[in-house]
Amino acid sequence: MSGPTIGLALGGGGARGFAHIHALEAFDDLGLRPNVVAGTSMGAIVGAAYAAGMSGADVLDFAQERFRNRLRLTADLLRMKPENARQFLDHGGLRLGEINVERVITVLLPRSFPTDFRHLVTPLKVIATDFHDRSEHVFESGPLIPALAASSAIPALFRPVMVDGTVYIDGGTTNPTPFDRLSGVVDIVVAVDVCGWPRGTRGMRHRKLDVLTSSTQIMQQSITRAKAALCRPDILLKPDMSGIRIHDFMKLKAILLATRPLRETLKKELDVALERHAASCRAS
């Protein structure tokens, strides 16, 4: 008898999404591979790398190399086409809300990264938000990079992304951790939620950017709780994201260290879920 099908849902959270690497490594440790992956924002990017055939170790090695040197990374971003490079600098500063996220993703990903969903070895669902229709949209075919950009277009940081005449923004505004998109599709649904929460204590003053991002996190947590109440995944893990901001991409080592327990926890949870499924099959 063949084993159960497994779906992996990876949530959005900017730099916090590096924690997803532990989830990929957990699957690799057990010799398992998800039958389908769903992701939002950073979760979609990491999920796309995995769906392209990279192992957890491959993703880790690339991330360590890419984010090792801040100056080199900045230089690579600024070597984009002039009209796009100008979106990064405005009289020496950053023009929030005008950054071309598709160009950023293109620069950050491996040069050999697949450009179309059909080139992936594992089915992938990328979650974005249709801005004018005010609804969730799932990309499953066609050009891959525009879909990842649409899923990652965080308002007030990146400009919206237009795909086939439709304007899209960050998928986290409608479905931060898209485990519900795997319900009924596979036997076992695994979800990793990397949304953070407001930092600091009562009475302290917060920077405007922190207030903006924390407000978004509060909204996303509410969405995830509501979805989990209606359609809870078999495994839902939320690693400790305290003190980690969405833009802390140069803190890869610290993020991986803080979230390291995720790897072993997921392995244990998967073992239990697999045994439960096997017992259910024997009983029937």
PDB file of C-alpha atoms in Angstrom:
ATOM      1  CA  MET A   1       0.000   0.000   0.000  1.00  0.00           C
ATOM      2  CA  SER A   2       1.402   3.369  -0.987  1.00  0.00           C
ATOM      3  CA  GLY A   3       1.968   6.030   1.639  1.00  0.00           C
ATOM      4  CA  PRO A   4      -0.282   9.036   2.222  1.00  0.00           C
ATOM      5  CA  THR A   5      -0.037  12.176   0.145  1.00  0.00           C
ATOM      6  CA  ILE A   6       1.341  15.214   1.985  1.00  0.00           C
ATOM      7  CA  GLY A   7       0.860  18.916   1.360  1.00  0.00           C
ATOM      8  CA  LEU A   8       3.142  21.624   2.720  1.00  0.00           C
ATOM      9  CA  ALA A   9       1.885  25.185   3.305  1.00  0.00           C
ATOM     10  CA  LEU A  10       4.509  27.855   3.966  1.00  0.00           C
ATOM     11  CA  GLY A  11       3.404  31.214   5.339  1.00  0.00           C
ATOM     12  CA  GLY A  12       4.615  34.721   4.566  1.00  0.00           C
ATOM     13  CA  GLY A  13       6.726  36.819   6.890  1.00  0.00           C
ATOM     14  CA  GLY A  14       9.629  38.411   5.058  1.00  0.00           C
ATOM     15  CA  ALA A  15      12.965  37.408   6.563  1.00  0.00           C
ATOM     16  CA  ARG A  16      11.134  35.199   9.045  1.00  0.00           C
ATOM     17  CA  GLY A  17      10.538  32.893   6.107  1.00  0.00           C
ATOM     18  CA  PHE A  18      14.117  31.657   6.442  1.00  0.00           C
ATOM     19  CA  ALA A  19      12.701  29.437   9.202  1.00  0.00           C
ATOM     20  CA  HIS A  20      10.982  27.413   6.466  1.00  0.00           C
ATOM     21  CA  ILE A  21      14.381  25.940   5.635  1.00  0.00           C
ATOM     22  CA  HIS A  22      14.105  23.858   8.815  1.00  0.00           C
ATOM     23  CA  ALA A  23      10.815  22.436   7.556  1.00  0.00           C
ATOM     24  CA  LEU A  24      12.380  21.447   4.244  1.00  0.00           C
ATOM     25  CA  GLU A  25      15.271  19.782   6.057  1.00  0.00           C
ATOM     26  CA  ALA A  26      12.824  17.861   8.250  1.00  0.00           C
ATOM     27  CA  PHE A  27      11.191  16.363   5.170  1.00  0.00           C
ATOM     28  CA  ASP A  28      14.614  15.531   3.744  1.00  0.00           C
ATOM     29  CA  ASP A  29      15.682  13.862   6.997  1.00  0.00           C
ATOM     30  CA  LEU A  30      12.677  11.559   6.818  1.00  0.00           C
ATOM     31  CA  GLY A  31      13.155  10.824   3.129  1.00  0.00           C
ATOM     32  CA  LEU A  32       9.808  12.417   2.326  1.00  0.00           C
ATOM     33  CA  ARG A  33       8.765  14.887  -0.332  1.00  0.00           C
ATOM     34  CA  PRO A  34       5.505  16.854  -0.313  1.00  0.00           C
ATOM     35  CA  ASN A  35       3.123  16.008  -3.138  1.00  0.00           C
ATOM     36  CA  VAL A  36       2.100  19.655  -3.406  1.00  0.00           C
ATOM     37  CA  VAL A  37       3.351  22.920  -1.934  1.00  0.00           C
ATOM     38  CA  ALA A  38       1.386  26.108  -1.255  1.00  0.00           C
ATOM     39  CA  GLY A  39       3.037  29.352  -0.253  1.00  0.00           C
ATOM     40  CA  THR A  40       2.466  33.015   0.408  1.00  0.00           C
ATOM     41  CA  SER A  41       5.062  35.754  -0.070  1.00  0.00           C
ATOM     42  CA  MET A  42       8.408  34.510   1.333  1.00  0.00           C
ATOM     43  CA  GLY A  43       6.771  31.137   1.838  1.00  0.00           C
ATOM     44  CA  ALA A  44       5.983  31.058  -1.881  1.00  0.00           C
ATOM     45  CA  ILE A  45       9.592  31.864  -2.766  1.00  0.00           C
ATOM     46  CA  VAL A  46      11.045  29.182  -0.484  1.00  0.00           C
ATOM     47  CA  GLY A  47       8.321  26.780  -1.604  1.00  0.00           C
ATOM     48  CA  ALA A  48       9.119  27.449  -5.256  1.00  0.00           C
ATOM     49  CA  ALA A  49      12.781  26.609  -4.650  1.00  0.00           C
ATOM     50  CA  TYR A  50      11.757  23.327  -3.049  1.00  0.00           C
ATOM     51  CA  ALA A  51       9.214  22.601  -5.793  1.00  0.00           C
ATOM     52  CA  ALA A  52      11.981  23.216  -8.327  1.00  0.00           C
ATOM     53  CA  GLY A  53      13.871  20.247  -6.899  1.00  0.00           C
ATOM     54  CA  MET A  54      16.235  21.937  -4.461  1.00  0.00           C
ATOM     55  CA  SER A  55      16.739  20.181  -1.129  1.00  0.00           C
ATOM     56  CA  GLY A  56      16.580  21.941   2.212  1.00  0.00           C
ATOM     57  CA  ALA A  57      20.391  21.912   2.295  1.00  0.00           C
ATOM     58  CA  ASP A  58      20.495  23.426  -1.210  1.00  0.00           C
ATOM     59  CA  VAL A  59      18.201  26.274  -0.159  1.00  0.00           C
ATOM     60  CA  LEU A  60      20.262  26.852   2.984  1.00  0.00           C
ATOM     61  CA  ASP A  61      23.556  26.920   1.098  1.00  0.00           C
ATOM     62  CA  PHE A  62      22.229  29.388  -1.446  1.00  0.00           C
ATOM     63  CA  ALA A  63      20.697  31.657   1.216  1.00  0.00           C
ATOM     64  CA  GLN A  64      23.935  31.691   3.209  1.00  0.00           C
ATOM     65  CA  GLU A  65      25.939  32.621   0.140  1.00  0.00           C
ATOM     66  CA  ARG A  66      23.436  35.230  -1.104  1.00  0.00           C
ATOM     67  CA  PHE A  67      23.019  37.035   2.208  1.00  0.00           C
ATOM     68  CA  ARG A  68      26.563  36.683   3.458  1.00  0.00           C
ATOM     69  CA  ASN A  69      27.784  40.102   2.308  1.00  0.00           C
ATOM     70  CA  ARG A  70      25.550  43.176   2.627  1.00  0.00           C
ATOM     71  CA  LEU A  71      27.698  45.353   0.363  1.00  0.00           C
ATOM     72  CA  ARG A  72      27.808  42.791  -2.431  1.00  0.00           C
ATOM     73  CA  LEU A  73      24.062  42.193  -2.183  1.00  0.00           C
ATOM     74  CA  THR A  74      23.363  45.930  -2.359  1.00  0.00           C
ATOM     75  CA  ALA A  75      25.686  46.269  -5.327  1.00  0.00           C
ATOM     76  CA  ASP A  76      23.876  43.455  -7.149  1.00  0.00           C
ATOM     77  CA  LEU A  77      20.532  45.131  -6.555  1.00  0.00           C
ATOM     78  CA  LEU A  78      21.807  48.469  -7.792  1.00  0.00           C
ATOM     79  CA  ARG A  79      23.199  46.901 -10.960  1.00  0.00           C
ATOM     80  CA  MET A  80      19.653  46.409 -12.176  1.00  0.00           C
ATOM     81  CA  LYS A  81      18.413  48.351 -15.179  1.00  0.00           C
ATOM     82  CA  PRO A  82      18.665  52.105 -14.487  1.00  0.00           C
ATOM     83  CA  GLU A  83      14.916  52.668 -14.383  1.00  0.00           C
ATOM     84  CA  ASN A  84      14.594  49.975 -11.723  1.00  0.00           C
ATOM     85  CA  ALA A  85      17.659  50.962  -9.742  1.00  0.00           C
ATOM     86  CA  ARG A  86      16.151  54.418  -9.286  1.00  0.00           C
ATOM     87  CA  GLN A  87      13.355  52.787  -7.302  1.00  0.00           C
ATOM     88  CA  PHE A  88      15.875  52.039  -4.569  1.00  0.00           C
ATOM     89  CA  LEU A  89      17.473  55.449  -4.213  1.00  0.00           C
ATOM     90  CA  ASP A  90      15.827  58.845  -4.050  1.00  0.00           C
ATOM     91  CA  HIS A  91      18.207  61.599  -2.938  1.00  0.00           C
ATOM     92  CA  GLY A  92      20.120  58.987  -0.970  1.00  0.00           C
ATOM     93  CA  GLY A  93      17.066  57.331   0.546  1.00  0.00           C
ATOM     94  CA  LEU A  94      14.611  54.517  -0.074  1.00  0.00           C
ATOM     95  CA  ARG A  95      11.371  55.195  -1.908  1.00  0.00           C
ATOM     96  CA  LEU A  96       8.924  53.065   0.024  1.00  0.00           C
ATOM     97  CA  GLY A  97       6.021  51.731  -1.973  1.00  0.00           C
ATOM     98  CA  GLU A  98       7.837  52.092  -5.293  1.00  0.00           C
ATOM     99  CA  ILE A  99      10.325  49.218  -5.230  1.00  0.00           C
ATOM    100  CA  ASN A 100       9.989  46.817  -8.164  1.00  0.00           C
ATOM    101  CA  VAL A 101       9.622  43.492  -6.326  1.00  0.00           C
ATOM    102  CA  GLU A 102       9.823  41.407  -9.501  1.00  0.00           C
ATOM    103  CA  ARG A 103      13.260  42.789 -10.260  1.00  0.00           C
ATOM    104  CA  VAL A 104      14.343  42.228  -6.669  1.00  0.00           C
ATOM    105  CA  ILE A 105      13.268  38.574  -6.794  1.00  0.00           C
ATOM    106  CA  THR A 106      15.014  38.092 -10.128  1.00  0.00           C
ATOM    107  CA  VAL A 107      18.267  39.415  -8.682  1.00  0.00           C
ATOM    108  CA  LEU A 108      18.045  37.367  -5.488  1.00  0.00           C
ATOM    109  CA  LEU A 109      17.157  33.974  -6.979  1.00  0.00           C
ATOM    110  CA  PRO A 110      19.633  31.565  -8.592  1.00  0.00           C
ATOM    111  CA  ARG A 111      20.242  32.260 -12.276  1.00  0.00           C
ATOM    112  CA  SER A 112      19.098  28.745 -13.153  1.00  0.00           C
ATOM    113  CA  PHE A 113      15.788  29.165 -11.313  1.00  0.00           C
ATOM    114  CA  PRO A 114      12.748  27.958 -13.317  1.00  0.00           C
ATOM    115  CA  THR A 115      10.822  30.693 -15.103  1.00  0.00           C
ATOM    116  CA  ASP A 116       7.543  28.799 -15.515  1.00  0.00           C
ATOM    117  CA  PHE A 117       5.377  26.569 -13.323  1.00  0.00           C
ATOM    118  CA  ARG A 118       5.656  23.767 -15.877  1.00  0.00           C
ATOM    119  CA  HIS A 119       9.358  23.448 -15.121  1.00  0.00           C
ATOM    120  CA  LEU A 120       8.740  22.574 -11.460  1.00  0.00           C
ATOM    121  CA  VAL A 121       9.009  18.973 -10.277  1.00  0.00           C
ATOM    122  CA  THR A 122       6.360  19.409  -7.566  1.00  0.00           C
ATOM    123  CA  PRO A 123       2.986  21.168  -8.045  1.00  0.00           C
ATOM    124  CA  LEU A 124       2.997  24.650  -6.494  1.00  0.00           C
ATOM    125  CA  LYS A 125       0.216  27.011  -5.442  1.00  0.00           C
ATOM    126  CA  VAL A 126       1.280  30.659  -5.083  1.00  0.00           C
ATOM    127  CA  ILE A 127      -1.103  32.924  -3.175  1.00  0.00           C
ATOM    128  CA  ALA A 128      -1.579  36.578  -4.115  1.00  0.00           C
ATOM    129  CA  THR A 129      -4.349  39.138  -3.634  1.00  0.00           C
ATOM    130  CA  ASP A 130      -6.364  40.636  -6.484  1.00  0.00           C
ATOM    131  CA  PHE A 131      -6.351  44.295  -5.444  1.00  0.00           C
ATOM    132  CA  HIS A 132      -9.442  45.515  -7.277  1.00  0.00           C
ATOM    133  CA  ASP A 133     -11.471  42.349  -6.811  1.00  0.00           C
ATOM    134  CA  ARG A 134     -10.438  42.327  -3.108  1.00  0.00           C
ATOM    135  CA  SER A 135      -9.985  38.564  -3.180  1.00  0.00           C
ATOM    136  CA  GLU A 136      -7.422  35.810  -2.915  1.00  0.00           C
ATOM    137  CA  HIS A 137      -5.902  34.506  -6.142  1.00  0.00           C
ATOM    138  CA  VAL A 138      -3.986  31.259  -6.640  1.00  0.00           C
ATOM    139  CA  PHE A 139      -1.315  31.027  -9.323  1.00  0.00           C
ATOM    140  CA  GLU A 140      -0.675  27.434 -10.453  1.00  0.00           C
ATOM    141  CA  SER A 141       0.505  27.813 -14.034  1.00  0.00           C
ATOM    142  CA  GLY A 142       2.225  30.251 -16.369  1.00  0.00           C
ATOM    143  CA  PRO A 143       5.262  32.476 -15.691  1.00  0.00           C
ATOM    144  CA  LEU A 144       6.633  31.808 -12.205  1.00  0.00           C
ATOM    145  CA  ILE A 145       8.563  34.964 -11.311  1.00  0.00           C
ATOM    146  CA  PRO A 146       5.613  37.376 -11.820  1.00  0.00           C
ATOM    147  CA  ALA A 147       3.485  35.091  -9.611  1.00  0.00           C
ATOM    148  CA  LEU A 148       6.109  35.122  -6.846  1.00  0.00           C
ATOM    149  CA  ALA A 149       6.382  38.896  -7.176  1.00  0.00           C
ATOM    150  CA  ALA A 150       2.617  39.327  -6.951  1.00  0.00           C
ATOM    151  CA  SER A 151       2.529  37.160  -3.824  1.00  0.00           C
ATOM    152  CA  SER A 152       5.329  39.239  -2.256  1.00  0.00           C
ATOM    153  CA  ALA A 153       4.185  42.770  -3.133  1.00  0.00           C
ATOM    154  CA  ILE A 154       3.904  44.069   0.433  1.00  0.00           C
ATOM    155  CA  PRO A 155       1.926  47.352   0.447  1.00  0.00           C
ATOM    156  CA  ALA A 156       3.890  50.506   1.356  1.00  0.00           C
ATOM    157  CA  LEU A 157       7.135  48.717   0.532  1.00  0.00           C
ATOM    158  CA  PHE A 158       6.754  47.305  -2.990  1.00  0.00           C
ATOM    159  CA  ARG A 159       4.728  48.587  -5.893  1.00  0.00           C
ATOM    160  CA  PRO A 160       1.746  46.394  -6.851  1.00  0.00           C
ATOM    161  CA  VAL A 161       2.389  43.811  -9.565  1.00  0.00           C
ATOM    162  CA  MET A 162       0.341  43.594 -12.744  1.00  0.00           C
ATOM    163  CA  VAL A 163      -0.150  40.170 -14.332  1.00  0.00           C
ATOM    164  CA  ASP A 164      -2.337  39.812 -17.428  1.00  0.00           C
ATOM    165  CA  GLY A 165      -3.982  43.153 -16.759  1.00  0.00           C
ATOM    166  CA  THR A 166      -4.802  42.452 -13.111  1.00  0.00           C
ATOM    167  CA  VAL A 167      -3.195  44.294 -10.195  1.00  0.00           C
ATOM    168  CA  TYR A 168      -1.961  42.125  -7.326  1.00  0.00           C
ATOM    169  CA  ILE A 169      -0.601  42.794  -3.850  1.00  0.00           C
ATOM    170  CA  ASP A 170       0.868  40.630  -1.080  1.00  0.00           C
ATOM    171  CA  GLY A 171      -0.980  37.344  -0.620  1.00  0.00           C
ATOM    172  CA  GLY A 172      -0.651  37.780   3.133  1.00  0.00           C
ATOM    173  CA  THR A 173      -3.484  40.309   3.067  1.00  0.00           C
ATOM    174  CA  THR A 174      -5.946  37.507   2.288  1.00  0.00           C
ATOM    175  CA  ASN A 175      -4.237  34.198   3.174  1.00  0.00           C
ATOM    176  CA  PRO A 176      -0.998  34.439   5.188  1.00  0.00           C
ATOM    177  CA  THR A 177      -0.515  30.656   5.632  1.00  0.00           C
ATOM    178  CA  PRO A 178      -2.510  28.879   2.894  1.00  0.00           C
ATOM    179  CA  PHE A 179      -3.116  25.458   4.462  1.00  0.00           C
ATOM    180  CA  ASP A 180      -6.786  25.607   3.487  1.00  0.00           C
ATOM    181  CA  ARG A 181      -5.724  25.428  -0.168  1.00  0.00           C
ATOM    182  CA  LEU A 182      -4.463  21.898   0.506  1.00  0.00           C
ATOM    183  CA  SER A 183      -7.505  20.624   2.379  1.00  0.00           C
ATOM    184  CA  GLY A 184      -9.137  17.803   0.433  1.00  0.00           C
ATOM    185  CA  VAL A 185      -6.187  17.738  -1.971  1.00  0.00           C
ATOM    186  CA  VAL A 186      -3.857  15.549   0.135  1.00  0.00           C
ATOM    187  CA  ASP A 187      -4.139  13.133   3.058  1.00  0.00           C
ATOM    188  CA  ILE A 188      -1.930  15.082   5.465  1.00  0.00           C
ATOM    189  CA  VAL A 189      -1.615  18.879   5.540  1.00  0.00           C
ATOM    190  CA  VAL A 190       1.462  20.426   7.143  1.00  0.00           C
ATOM    191  CA  ALA A 191       1.568  24.191   7.736  1.00  0.00           C
ATOM    192  CA  VAL A 192       4.301  26.491   9.017  1.00  0.00           C
ATOM    193  CA  ASP A 193       3.190  29.941  10.191  1.00  0.00           C
ATOM    194  CA  VAL A 194       6.052  32.451  10.481  1.00  0.00           C
ATOM    195  CA  CYS A 195       4.006  35.565  11.142  1.00  0.00           C
ATOM    196  CA  GLY A 196       5.478  37.565  14.011  1.00  0.00           C
ATOM    197  CA  TRP A 197       3.907  39.844  16.568  1.00  0.00           C
ATOM    198  CA  PRO A 198       4.490  43.362  17.903  1.00  0.00           C
ATOM    199  CA  ARG A 199       7.804  43.837  19.695  1.00  0.00           C
ATOM    200  CA  GLY A 200       8.435  45.724  22.910  1.00  0.00           C
ATOM    201  CA  THR A 201       6.357  46.442  25.988  1.00  0.00           C
ATOM    202  CA  ARG A 202       3.332  48.537  26.888  1.00  0.00           C
ATOM    203  CA  GLY A 203       4.023  52.241  27.090  1.00  0.00           C
ATOM    204  CA  MET A 204       7.081  52.255  24.836  1.00  0.00           C
ATOM    205  CA  ARG A 205       7.185  54.340  21.677  1.00  0.00           C
ATOM    206  CA  HIS A 206       7.492  52.505  18.359  1.00  0.00           C
ATOM    207  CA  ARG A 207       8.990  53.518  15.046  1.00  0.00           C
ATOM    208  CA  LYS A 208       6.517  54.136  12.223  1.00  0.00           C
ATOM    209  CA  LEU A 209       7.779  51.185  10.170  1.00  0.00           C
ATOM    210  CA  ASP A 210       7.445  48.846  13.159  1.00  0.00           C
ATOM    211  CA  VAL A 211       3.887  50.039  13.767  1.00  0.00           C
ATOM    212  CA  LEU A 212       3.047  49.429  10.102  1.00  0.00           C
ATOM    213  CA  THR A 213       4.492  45.921   9.982  1.00  0.00           C
ATOM    214  CA  SER A 214       3.111  44.955  13.394  1.00  0.00           C
ATOM    215  CA  SER A 215      -0.364  46.104  12.358  1.00  0.00           C
ATOM    216  CA  THR A 216      -0.103  43.819   9.348  1.00  0.00           C
ATOM    217  CA  GLN A 217       0.989  40.932  11.591  1.00  0.00           C
ATOM    218  CA  ILE A 218      -2.025  41.414  13.869  1.00  0.00           C
ATOM    219  CA  MET A 219      -4.299  41.273  10.822  1.00  0.00           C
ATOM    220  CA  GLN A 220      -2.588  38.169   9.447  1.00  0.00           C
ATOM    221  CA  GLN A 221      -2.779  36.349  12.767  1.00  0.00           C
ATOM    222  CA  SER A 222      -6.512  37.031  12.878  1.00  0.00           C
ATOM    223  CA  ILE A 223      -6.951  35.613   9.369  1.00  0.00           C
ATOM    224  CA  THR A 224      -4.950  32.491  10.187  1.00  0.00           C
ATOM    225  CA  ARG A 225      -6.844  31.852  13.436  1.00  0.00           C
ATOM    226  CA  ALA A 226     -10.170  32.184  11.642  1.00  0.00           C
ATOM    227  CA  LYS A 227      -9.124  29.783   8.881  1.00  0.00           C
ATOM    228  CA  ALA A 228      -7.710  27.287  11.392  1.00  0.00           C
ATOM    229  CA  ALA A 229     -11.012  27.277  13.278  1.00  0.00           C
ATOM    230  CA  LEU A 230     -12.797  26.220  10.087  1.00  0.00           C
ATOM    231  CA  CYS A 231     -10.143  24.046   8.478  1.00  0.00           C
ATOM    232  CA  ARG A 232      -7.309  23.143  10.821  1.00  0.00           C
ATOM    233  CA  PRO A 233      -4.334  21.403   9.189  1.00  0.00           C
ATOM    234  CA  ASP A 234      -3.062  18.102  10.551  1.00  0.00           C
ATOM    235  CA  ILE A 235       0.151  19.836  11.627  1.00  0.00           C
ATOM    236  CA  LEU A 236       0.369  23.575  12.317  1.00  0.00           C
ATOM    237  CA  LEU A 237       3.685  24.852  13.627  1.00  0.00           C
ATOM    238  CA  LYS A 238       4.524  28.411  14.619  1.00  0.00           C
ATOM    239  CA  PRO A 239       8.210  28.887  15.519  1.00  0.00           C
ATOM    240  CA  ASP A 240       9.252  31.623  17.922  1.00  0.00           C
ATOM    241  CA  MET A 241       9.558  34.790  15.810  1.00  0.00           C
ATOM    242  CA  SER A 242       9.996  37.265  18.661  1.00  0.00           C
ATOM    243  CA  GLY A 243      12.520  39.969  17.913  1.00  0.00           C
ATOM    244  CA  ILE A 244      12.716  39.169  14.190  1.00  0.00           C
ATOM    245  CA  ARG A 245      11.539  41.806  11.732  1.00  0.00           C
ATOM    246  CA  ILE A 246      10.357  41.203   8.180  1.00  0.00           C
ATOM    247  CA  HIS A 247      13.378  43.100   6.780  1.00  0.00           C
ATOM    248  CA  ASP A 248      16.051  41.305   8.857  1.00  0.00           C
ATOM    249  CA  PHE A 249      17.391  39.416   5.842  1.00  0.00           C
ATOM    250  CA  MET A 250      21.005  39.947   6.856  1.00  0.00           C
ATOM    251  CA  LYS A 251      20.317  38.120  10.145  1.00  0.00           C
ATOM    252  CA  LEU A 252      19.969  34.719   8.503  1.00  0.00           C
ATOM    253  CA  LYS A 253      22.234  32.943  10.996  1.00  0.00           C
ATOM    254  CA  ALA A 254      20.388  34.363  14.019  1.00  0.00           C
ATOM    255  CA  ILE A 255      16.977  33.520  12.521  1.00  0.00           C
ATOM    256  CA  LEU A 256      17.974  29.927  11.823  1.00  0.00           C
ATOM    257  CA  LEU A 257      19.423  29.562  15.316  1.00  0.00           C
ATOM    258  CA  ALA A 258      16.308  30.963  16.996  1.00  0.00           C
ATOM    259  CA  THR A 259      13.979  28.681  15.029  1.00  0.00           C
ATOM    260  CA  ARG A 260      16.126  25.524  15.028  1.00  0.00           C
ATOM    261  CA  PRO A 261      13.671  23.467  17.184  1.00  0.00           C
ATOM    262  CA  LEU A 262      11.242  23.547  14.238  1.00  0.00           C
ATOM    263  CA  ARG A 263      13.178  20.815  12.427  1.00  0.00           C
ATOM    264  CA  GLU A 264      12.941  18.165  15.133  1.00  0.00           C
ATOM    265  CA  THR A 265       9.415  19.160  16.149  1.00  0.00           C
ATOM    266  CA  LEU A 266       8.145  18.741  12.596  1.00  0.00           C
ATOM    267  CA  LYS A 267       9.838  15.346  12.269  1.00  0.00           C
ATOM    268  CA  LYS A 268       8.098  14.132  15.424  1.00  0.00           C
ATOM    269  CA  GLU A 269       4.751  15.540  14.310  1.00  0.00           C
ATOM    270  CA  LEU A 270       5.108  13.933  10.884  1.00  0.00           C
ATOM    271  CA  ASP A 271       5.894  10.559  12.447  1.00  0.00           C
ATOM    272  CA  VAL A 272       2.728  10.796  14.536  1.00  0.00           C
ATOM    273  CA  ALA A 273       0.617  11.898  11.567  1.00  0.00           C
ATOM    274  CA  LEU A 274       1.949   9.090   9.379  1.00  0.00           C
ATOM    275  CA  GLU A 275       1.287   6.472  12.067  1.00  0.00           C
ATOM    276  CA  ARG A 276      -2.201   7.856  12.625  1.00  0.00           C
ATOM    277  CA  HIS A 277      -2.922   7.637   8.909  1.00  0.00           C
ATOM    278  CA  ALA A 278      -1.564   4.073   8.727  1.00  0.00           C
ATOM    279  CA  ALA A 279      -3.708   3.032  11.706  1.00  0.00           C
ATOM    280  CA  SER A 280      -6.767   4.559  10.053  1.00  0.00           C
ATOM    281  CA  CYS A 281      -6.055   2.636   6.848  1.00  0.00           C
ATOM    282  CA  ARG A 282      -5.638  -0.630   8.794  1.00  0.00           C
ATOM    283  CA  ALA A 283      -8.900  -0.047  10.631  1.00  0.00           C
ATOM    284  CA  SER A 284     -10.784   0.513   7.405  1.00  0.00           C
TER     285      SER A 284
END
